[in-house]
Amino acid sequence: MIRVLLADDQPLVRTGLRMILSDQDDIEVVCEAADGAVAIELCAALEPDVVLMDVRMPRVDGIDATRAVTAVTDPPRVLVLTTFDLDDIVYDALRAGASGFLLKDAPEERLTTAIRVVADGGSLFAPSVTRRLIEEFSRSRPPTGPTAGFESLTAREREVLTHVARGESNAEIAAALFVTENTVKTHVARLLMKLGLRDRVHAVVLAYESGLVTPGG
């Protein structure tokens, strides 16, 4: 059973989400929060698997709440809820530790699928969408330089990270590097471990912020 916390300041939104998820045999809404501060408290008390986190909320917004709930040991996975698919705040939420974002007008099946994927340790959206989002905002943000752990990457792992940041799938990376998909998966797993990252989404963010990949490059 996937235990979900709903964090949104609009009661109608929370009600709609709860109604959708109540029809799923493997998903249970364990609590609701009308602001980020309550979401933080409930996450600590109930330890949900997934948090559907609104961005704009009173007292504590979705960014600070995301940063707080993902900073603990064995944190929940966070899906950011937003009205706009290229909201600068969403990018900041990804940097704060969210595993992806979901549009509030997304179809019901996309919502339930996203929850299952993220709960299983995956990322919410396709690599090409990740790249589009990160490129949009990294254009106005100068690279910060190599981050901790970069020096431990092998040349091949850096190469794989570059391909990941360009939005390529494992199959596409394997074809480009003349290796098997399993080999690519191994490289991705190792570079995520060395960089202390949870998934490919944050690998893309880091690749752009470090300057390894540049918008349009």
PDB file of C-alpha atoms in Angstrom:
ATOM      1  CA  MET A   1       0.000   0.000   0.000  1.00  0.00           C
ATOM      2  CA  ILE A   2       1.378   3.424  -1.010  1.00  0.00           C
ATOM      3  CA  ARG A   3       0.670   5.957   1.738  1.00  0.00           C
ATOM      4  CA  VAL A   4       0.084   9.482   0.405  1.00  0.00           C
ATOM      5  CA  LEU A   5      -0.050  12.905   2.052  1.00  0.00           C
ATOM      6  CA  LEU A   6      -1.949  15.680   0.252  1.00  0.00           C
ATOM      7  CA  ALA A   7      -0.557  19.194   0.790  1.00  0.00           C
ATOM      8  CA  ASP A   8      -2.618  21.952  -0.839  1.00  0.00           C
ATOM      9  CA  ASP A   9      -4.252  25.080   0.556  1.00  0.00           C
ATOM     10  CA  GLN A  10      -7.385  24.629  -1.577  1.00  0.00           C
ATOM     11  CA  PRO A  11      -9.929  22.268   0.032  1.00  0.00           C
ATOM     12  CA  LEU A  12     -11.583  21.525  -3.315  1.00  0.00           C
ATOM     13  CA  VAL A  13      -8.267  20.405  -4.792  1.00  0.00           C
ATOM     14  CA  ARG A  14      -7.576  18.110  -1.846  1.00  0.00           C
ATOM     15  CA  THR A  15     -11.102  16.686  -2.067  1.00  0.00           C
ATOM     16  CA  GLY A  16     -10.709  15.997  -5.774  1.00  0.00           C
ATOM     17  CA  LEU A  17      -7.362  14.292  -5.274  1.00  0.00           C
ATOM     18  CA  ARG A  18      -8.708  12.198  -2.421  1.00  0.00           C
ATOM     19  CA  MET A  19     -11.691  11.066  -4.508  1.00  0.00           C
ATOM     20  CA  ILE A  20      -9.423  10.009  -7.377  1.00  0.00           C
ATOM     21  CA  LEU A  21      -7.033   8.106  -5.147  1.00  0.00           C
ATOM     22  CA  SER A  22      -9.771   6.434  -3.091  1.00  0.00           C
ATOM     23  CA  ASP A  23     -10.601   4.245  -6.101  1.00  0.00           C
ATOM     24  CA  GLN A  24      -7.095   2.753  -6.161  1.00  0.00           C
ATOM     25  CA  ASP A  25      -6.543  -0.523  -4.325  1.00  0.00           C
ATOM     26  CA  ASP A  26      -2.850   0.136  -3.725  1.00  0.00           C
ATOM     27  CA  ILE A  27      -2.957   3.842  -2.742  1.00  0.00           C
ATOM     28  CA  GLU A  28      -4.146   5.261   0.574  1.00  0.00           C
ATOM     29  CA  VAL A  29      -4.445   8.954   1.513  1.00  0.00           C
ATOM     30  CA  VAL A  30      -3.273   9.027   5.120  1.00  0.00           C
ATOM     31  CA  CYS A  31      -3.637  12.765   5.802  1.00  0.00           C
ATOM     32  CA  GLU A  32      -4.106  16.254   4.375  1.00  0.00           C
ATOM     33  CA  ALA A  33      -2.321  19.548   5.011  1.00  0.00           C
ATOM     34  CA  ALA A  34      -3.488  23.054   4.120  1.00  0.00           C
ATOM     35  CA  ASP A  35       0.004  24.573   4.323  1.00  0.00           C
ATOM     36  CA  GLY A  36       3.635  23.593   4.273  1.00  0.00           C
ATOM     37  CA  ALA A  37       4.159  23.828   8.016  1.00  0.00           C
ATOM     38  CA  VAL A  38       1.454  21.265   8.714  1.00  0.00           C
ATOM     39  CA  ALA A  39       2.789  19.062   5.909  1.00  0.00           C
ATOM     40  CA  ILE A  40       6.212  19.008   7.581  1.00  0.00           C
ATOM     41  CA  GLU A  41       4.698  18.063  10.933  1.00  0.00           C
ATOM     42  CA  LEU A  42       2.525  15.320   9.448  1.00  0.00           C
ATOM     43  CA  CYS A  43       5.411  13.853   7.460  1.00  0.00           C
ATOM     44  CA  ALA A  44       7.446  13.550  10.644  1.00  0.00           C
ATOM     45  CA  ALA A  45       4.560  11.947  12.518  1.00  0.00           C
ATOM     46  CA  LEU A  46       3.093   9.631   9.873  1.00  0.00           C
ATOM     47  CA  GLU A  47       6.026   8.960   7.490  1.00  0.00           C
ATOM     48  CA  PRO A  48       4.057   8.792   4.216  1.00  0.00           C
ATOM     49  CA  ASP A  49       5.631   7.251   1.120  1.00  0.00           C
ATOM     50  CA  VAL A  50       4.659  10.059  -1.260  1.00  0.00           C
ATOM     51  CA  VAL A  51       3.725  13.717  -0.745  1.00  0.00           C
ATOM     52  CA  LEU A  52       1.668  15.580  -3.344  1.00  0.00           C
ATOM     53  CA  MET A  53       2.986  19.079  -2.621  1.00  0.00           C
ATOM     54  CA  ASP A  54       1.373  22.287  -3.816  1.00  0.00           C
ATOM     55  CA  VAL A  55       3.830  25.092  -4.560  1.00  0.00           C
ATOM     56  CA  ARG A  56       2.058  28.203  -3.347  1.00  0.00           C
ATOM     57  CA  MET A  57       0.799  27.745   0.219  1.00  0.00           C
ATOM     58  CA  PRO A  58       0.564  30.047   3.257  1.00  0.00           C
ATOM     59  CA  ARG A  59       3.039  30.113   6.155  1.00  0.00           C
ATOM     60  CA  VAL A  60       5.526  27.668   4.596  1.00  0.00           C
ATOM     61  CA  ASP A  61       5.501  27.294   0.820  1.00  0.00           C
ATOM     62  CA  GLY A  62       6.028  24.095  -1.134  1.00  0.00           C
ATOM     63  CA  ILE A  63       9.724  24.734  -1.724  1.00  0.00           C
ATOM     64  CA  ASP A  64      10.682  25.100   1.924  1.00  0.00           C
ATOM     65  CA  ALA A  65       8.372  22.250   2.885  1.00  0.00           C
ATOM     66  CA  THR A  66       9.950  20.011   0.252  1.00  0.00           C
ATOM     67  CA  ARG A  67      13.420  20.893   1.469  1.00  0.00           C
ATOM     68  CA  ALA A  68      12.427  20.033   5.035  1.00  0.00           C
ATOM     69  CA  VAL A  69      10.683  16.722   4.397  1.00  0.00           C
ATOM     70  CA  THR A  70      13.411  15.399   2.077  1.00  0.00           C
ATOM     71  CA  ALA A  71      16.238  16.292   4.464  1.00  0.00           C
ATOM     72  CA  VAL A  72      15.506  13.452   6.876  1.00  0.00           C
ATOM     73  CA  THR A  73      16.719   9.862   6.810  1.00  0.00           C
ATOM     74  CA  ASP A  74      14.570   7.735   4.511  1.00  0.00           C
ATOM     75  CA  PRO A  75      12.450  10.692   3.317  1.00  0.00           C
ATOM     76  CA  PRO A  76       9.161  10.497   1.417  1.00  0.00           C
ATOM     77  CA  ARG A  77       9.130  11.098  -2.317  1.00  0.00           C
ATOM     78  CA  VAL A  78       7.702  14.484  -3.281  1.00  0.00           C
ATOM     79  CA  LEU A  79       5.621  15.281  -6.359  1.00  0.00           C
ATOM     80  CA  VAL A  80       5.187  19.004  -6.836  1.00  0.00           C
ATOM     81  CA  LEU A  81       1.716  20.126  -7.857  1.00  0.00           C
ATOM     82  CA  THR A  82       1.597  23.169 -10.108  1.00  0.00           C
ATOM     83  CA  THR A  83      -0.662  25.036 -12.504  1.00  0.00           C
ATOM     84  CA  PHE A  84       2.200  25.951 -14.861  1.00  0.00           C
ATOM     85  CA  ASP A  85       4.597  23.492 -16.444  1.00  0.00           C
ATOM     86  CA  LEU A  86       7.425  26.046 -16.631  1.00  0.00           C
ATOM     87  CA  ASP A  87       7.105  27.743 -13.267  1.00  0.00           C
ATOM     88  CA  ASP A  88      10.433  28.965 -11.885  1.00  0.00           C
ATOM     89  CA  ILE A  89       9.268  27.860  -8.458  1.00  0.00           C
ATOM     90  CA  VAL A  90       8.937  24.294  -9.725  1.00  0.00           C
ATOM     91  CA  TYR A  91      12.586  24.339 -10.745  1.00  0.00           C
ATOM     92  CA  ASP A  92      13.513  25.519  -7.262  1.00  0.00           C
ATOM     93  CA  ALA A  93      11.393  22.728  -5.784  1.00  0.00           C
ATOM     94  CA  LEU A  94      13.330  20.164  -7.813  1.00  0.00           C
ATOM     95  CA  ARG A  95      16.550  21.603  -6.423  1.00  0.00           C
ATOM     96  CA  ALA A  96      15.034  21.333  -2.948  1.00  0.00           C
ATOM     97  CA  GLY A  97      14.611  17.587  -3.341  1.00  0.00           C
ATOM     98  CA  ALA A  98      11.366  16.952  -5.209  1.00  0.00           C
ATOM     99  CA  SER A  99      11.351  14.005  -7.583  1.00  0.00           C
ATOM    100  CA  GLY A 100       9.285  15.682 -10.257  1.00  0.00           C
ATOM    101  CA  PHE A 101       6.236  17.750 -10.929  1.00  0.00           C
ATOM    102  CA  LEU A 102       2.634  17.159 -11.870  1.00  0.00           C
ATOM    103  CA  LEU A 103       0.220  19.571 -13.528  1.00  0.00           C
ATOM    104  CA  LYS A 104      -3.038  19.991 -11.629  1.00  0.00           C
ATOM    105  CA  ASP A 105      -5.020  19.357 -14.808  1.00  0.00           C
ATOM    106  CA  ALA A 106      -3.239  16.068 -15.514  1.00  0.00           C
ATOM    107  CA  PRO A 107      -5.494  13.089 -16.341  1.00  0.00           C
ATOM    108  CA  GLU A 108      -6.413  10.829 -13.431  1.00  0.00           C
ATOM    109  CA  GLU A 109      -4.451   7.899 -14.819  1.00  0.00           C
ATOM    110  CA  ARG A 110      -1.324  10.036 -15.073  1.00  0.00           C
ATOM    111  CA  LEU A 111      -1.667  11.021 -11.434  1.00  0.00           C
ATOM    112  CA  THR A 112      -2.008   7.465 -10.196  1.00  0.00           C
ATOM    113  CA  THR A 113       0.763   6.205 -12.470  1.00  0.00           C
ATOM    114  CA  ALA A 114       3.079   8.985 -11.304  1.00  0.00           C
ATOM    115  CA  ILE A 115       2.481   8.128  -7.661  1.00  0.00           C
ATOM    116  CA  ARG A 116       3.316   4.465  -8.271  1.00  0.00           C
ATOM    117  CA  VAL A 117       6.443   5.263 -10.291  1.00  0.00           C
ATOM    118  CA  VAL A 118       7.784   7.722  -7.749  1.00  0.00           C
ATOM    119  CA  ALA A 119       6.950   5.470  -4.806  1.00  0.00           C
ATOM    120  CA  ASP A 120       8.993   2.760  -6.518  1.00  0.00           C
ATOM    121  CA  GLY A 121      12.015   5.074  -6.665  1.00  0.00           C
ATOM    122  CA  GLY A 122      11.573   6.392 -10.188  1.00  0.00           C
ATOM    123  CA  SER A 123      11.224   9.891 -11.589  1.00  0.00           C
ATOM    124  CA  LEU A 124       7.945  11.483 -12.510  1.00  0.00           C
ATOM    125  CA  PHE A 125       8.516  12.656 -16.056  1.00  0.00           C
ATOM    126  CA  ALA A 126      10.311  11.657 -19.216  1.00  0.00           C
ATOM    127  CA  PRO A 127      13.946  12.756 -19.575  1.00  0.00           C
ATOM    128  CA  SER A 128      13.079  15.052 -22.491  1.00  0.00           C
ATOM    129  CA  VAL A 129      10.590  16.951 -20.312  1.00  0.00           C
ATOM    130  CA  THR A 130      13.161  17.147 -17.537  1.00  0.00           C
ATOM    131  CA  ARG A 131      15.686  18.657 -19.912  1.00  0.00           C
ATOM    132  CA  ARG A 132      13.193  21.200 -21.242  1.00  0.00           C
ATOM    133  CA  LEU A 133      12.356  22.356 -17.739  1.00  0.00           C
ATOM    134  CA  ILE A 134      15.959  22.606 -16.574  1.00  0.00           C
ATOM    135  CA  GLU A 135      17.192  24.293 -19.746  1.00  0.00           C
ATOM    136  CA  GLU A 136      14.526  26.969 -19.468  1.00  0.00           C
ATOM    137  CA  PHE A 137      15.800  28.204 -16.132  1.00  0.00           C
ATOM    138  CA  SER A 138      19.471  27.370 -16.304  1.00  0.00           C
ATOM    139  CA  ARG A 139      19.838  29.938 -19.110  1.00  0.00           C
ATOM    140  CA  SER A 140      19.595  32.717 -16.551  1.00  0.00           C
ATOM    141  CA  ARG A 141      21.568  30.931 -13.834  1.00  0.00           C
ATOM    142  CA  PRO A 142      25.364  30.833 -14.174  1.00  0.00           C
ATOM    143  CA  PRO A 143      26.984  27.434 -13.514  1.00  0.00           C
ATOM    144  CA  THR A 144      28.155  26.952  -9.949  1.00  0.00           C
ATOM    145  CA  GLY A 145      31.077  24.707 -10.900  1.00  0.00           C
ATOM    146  CA  PRO A 146      31.764  21.038 -10.132  1.00  0.00           C
ATOM    147  CA  THR A 147      30.018  19.758  -7.025  1.00  0.00           C
ATOM    148  CA  ALA A 148      31.232  17.337  -4.385  1.00  0.00           C
ATOM    149  CA  GLY A 149      31.687  13.868  -5.814  1.00  0.00           C
ATOM    150  CA  PHE A 150      32.405  14.920  -9.382  1.00  0.00           C
ATOM    151  CA  GLU A 151      36.080  14.079  -9.024  1.00  0.00           C
ATOM    152  CA  SER A 152      35.143  10.495  -8.173  1.00  0.00           C
ATOM    153  CA  LEU A 153      33.322   9.944 -11.477  1.00  0.00           C
ATOM    154  CA  THR A 154      35.114   7.982 -14.154  1.00  0.00           C
ATOM    155  CA  ALA A 155      35.360   9.383 -17.679  1.00  0.00           C
ATOM    156  CA  ARG A 156      32.670   6.966 -18.804  1.00  0.00           C
ATOM    157  CA  GLU A 157      30.354   7.965 -15.949  1.00  0.00           C
ATOM    158  CA  ARG A 158      30.724  11.640 -16.874  1.00  0.00           C
ATOM    159  CA  GLU A 159      29.941  10.723 -20.452  1.00  0.00           C
ATOM    160  CA  VAL A 160      26.823   8.849 -19.372  1.00  0.00           C
ATOM    161  CA  LEU A 161      25.765  11.782 -17.165  1.00  0.00           C
ATOM    162  CA  THR A 162      26.083  14.103 -20.154  1.00  0.00           C
ATOM    163  CA  HIS A 163      23.774  11.885 -22.187  1.00  0.00           C
ATOM    164  CA  VAL A 164      21.300  11.652 -19.294  1.00  0.00           C
ATOM    165  CA  ALA A 165      21.232  15.447 -19.054  1.00  0.00           C
ATOM    166  CA  ARG A 166      20.447  15.677 -22.755  1.00  0.00           C
ATOM    167  CA  GLY A 167      17.276  13.722 -22.134  1.00  0.00           C
ATOM    168  CA  GLU A 168      18.341  10.437 -23.678  1.00  0.00           C
ATOM    169  CA  SER A 169      16.879   7.114 -22.569  1.00  0.00           C
ATOM    170  CA  ASN A 170      19.030   4.163 -21.497  1.00  0.00           C
ATOM    171  CA  ALA A 171      18.471   2.575 -24.916  1.00  0.00           C
ATOM    172  CA  GLU A 172      19.627   5.728 -26.717  1.00  0.00           C
ATOM    173  CA  ILE A 173      22.690   6.051 -24.496  1.00  0.00           C
ATOM    174  CA  ALA A 174      23.557   2.404 -25.067  1.00  0.00           C
ATOM    175  CA  ALA A 175      23.358   2.870 -28.836  1.00  0.00           C
ATOM    176  CA  ALA A 176      25.503   6.010 -28.723  1.00  0.00           C
ATOM    177  CA  LEU A 177      28.205   4.395 -26.571  1.00  0.00           C
ATOM    178  CA  PHE A 178      28.040   0.924 -28.179  1.00  0.00           C
ATOM    179  CA  VAL A 179      27.278  -0.816 -24.889  1.00  0.00           C
ATOM    180  CA  THR A 180      24.311  -2.731 -23.502  1.00  0.00           C
ATOM    181  CA  GLU A 181      21.388  -1.143 -21.664  1.00  0.00           C
ATOM    182  CA  ASN A 182      22.358  -3.055 -18.524  1.00  0.00           C
ATOM    183  CA  THR A 183      25.794  -1.462 -18.684  1.00  0.00           C
ATOM    184  CA  VAL A 184      24.194   1.972 -18.927  1.00  0.00           C
ATOM    185  CA  LYS A 185      21.940   1.205 -15.964  1.00  0.00           C
ATOM    186  CA  THR A 186      24.995   0.209 -13.954  1.00  0.00           C
ATOM    187  CA  HIS A 187      26.806   3.445 -14.835  1.00  0.00           C
ATOM    188  CA  VAL A 188      23.750   5.525 -13.943  1.00  0.00           C
ATOM    189  CA  ALA A 189      23.335   3.761 -10.603  1.00  0.00           C
ATOM    190  CA  ARG A 190      27.010   4.274  -9.755  1.00  0.00           C
ATOM    191  CA  LEU A 191      27.099   7.970 -10.663  1.00  0.00           C
ATOM    192  CA  LEU A 192      23.934   8.617  -8.671  1.00  0.00           C
ATOM    193  CA  MET A 193      25.507   6.911  -5.677  1.00  0.00           C
ATOM    194  CA  LYS A 194      28.792   8.812  -5.988  1.00  0.00           C
ATOM    195  CA  LEU A 195      27.026  12.168  -6.314  1.00  0.00           C
ATOM    196  CA  GLY A 196      24.564  11.424  -3.534  1.00  0.00           C
ATOM    197  CA  LEU A 197      21.573  11.814  -5.856  1.00  0.00           C
ATOM    198  CA  ARG A 198      18.227  10.068  -5.592  1.00  0.00           C
ATOM    199  CA  ASP A 199      17.227   9.853  -9.258  1.00  0.00           C
ATOM    200  CA  ARG A 200      17.839  10.999 -12.844  1.00  0.00           C
ATOM    201  CA  VAL A 201      15.883  14.207 -12.334  1.00  0.00           C
ATOM    202  CA  HIS A 202      18.429  15.507  -9.861  1.00  0.00           C
ATOM    203  CA  ALA A 203      21.256  14.253 -12.053  1.00  0.00           C
ATOM    204  CA  VAL A 204      19.968  16.504 -14.834  1.00  0.00           C
ATOM    205  CA  VAL A 205      19.705  19.483 -12.475  1.00  0.00           C
ATOM    206  CA  LEU A 206      23.249  18.911 -11.241  1.00  0.00           C
ATOM    207  CA  ALA A 207      24.668  18.492 -14.753  1.00  0.00           C
ATOM    208  CA  TYR A 208      23.351  21.914 -15.777  1.00  0.00           C
ATOM    209  CA  GLU A 209      24.222  23.667 -12.530  1.00  0.00           C
ATOM    210  CA  SER A 210      27.767  22.340 -12.581  1.00  0.00           C
ATOM    211  CA  GLY A 211      28.329  23.431 -16.178  1.00  0.00           C
ATOM    212  CA  LEU A 212      28.858  19.878 -17.447  1.00  0.00           C
ATOM    213  CA  VAL A 213      26.018  20.547 -19.901  1.00  0.00           C
ATOM    214  CA  THR A 214      24.862  23.951 -21.125  1.00  0.00           C
ATOM    215  CA  PRO A 215      21.454  24.934 -22.544  1.00  0.00           C
ATOM    216  CA  GLY A 216      21.360  23.995 -26.191  1.00  0.00           C
ATOM    217  CA  GLY A 217      24.708  22.257 -25.911  1.00  0.00           C
TER     218      GLY A 217
END
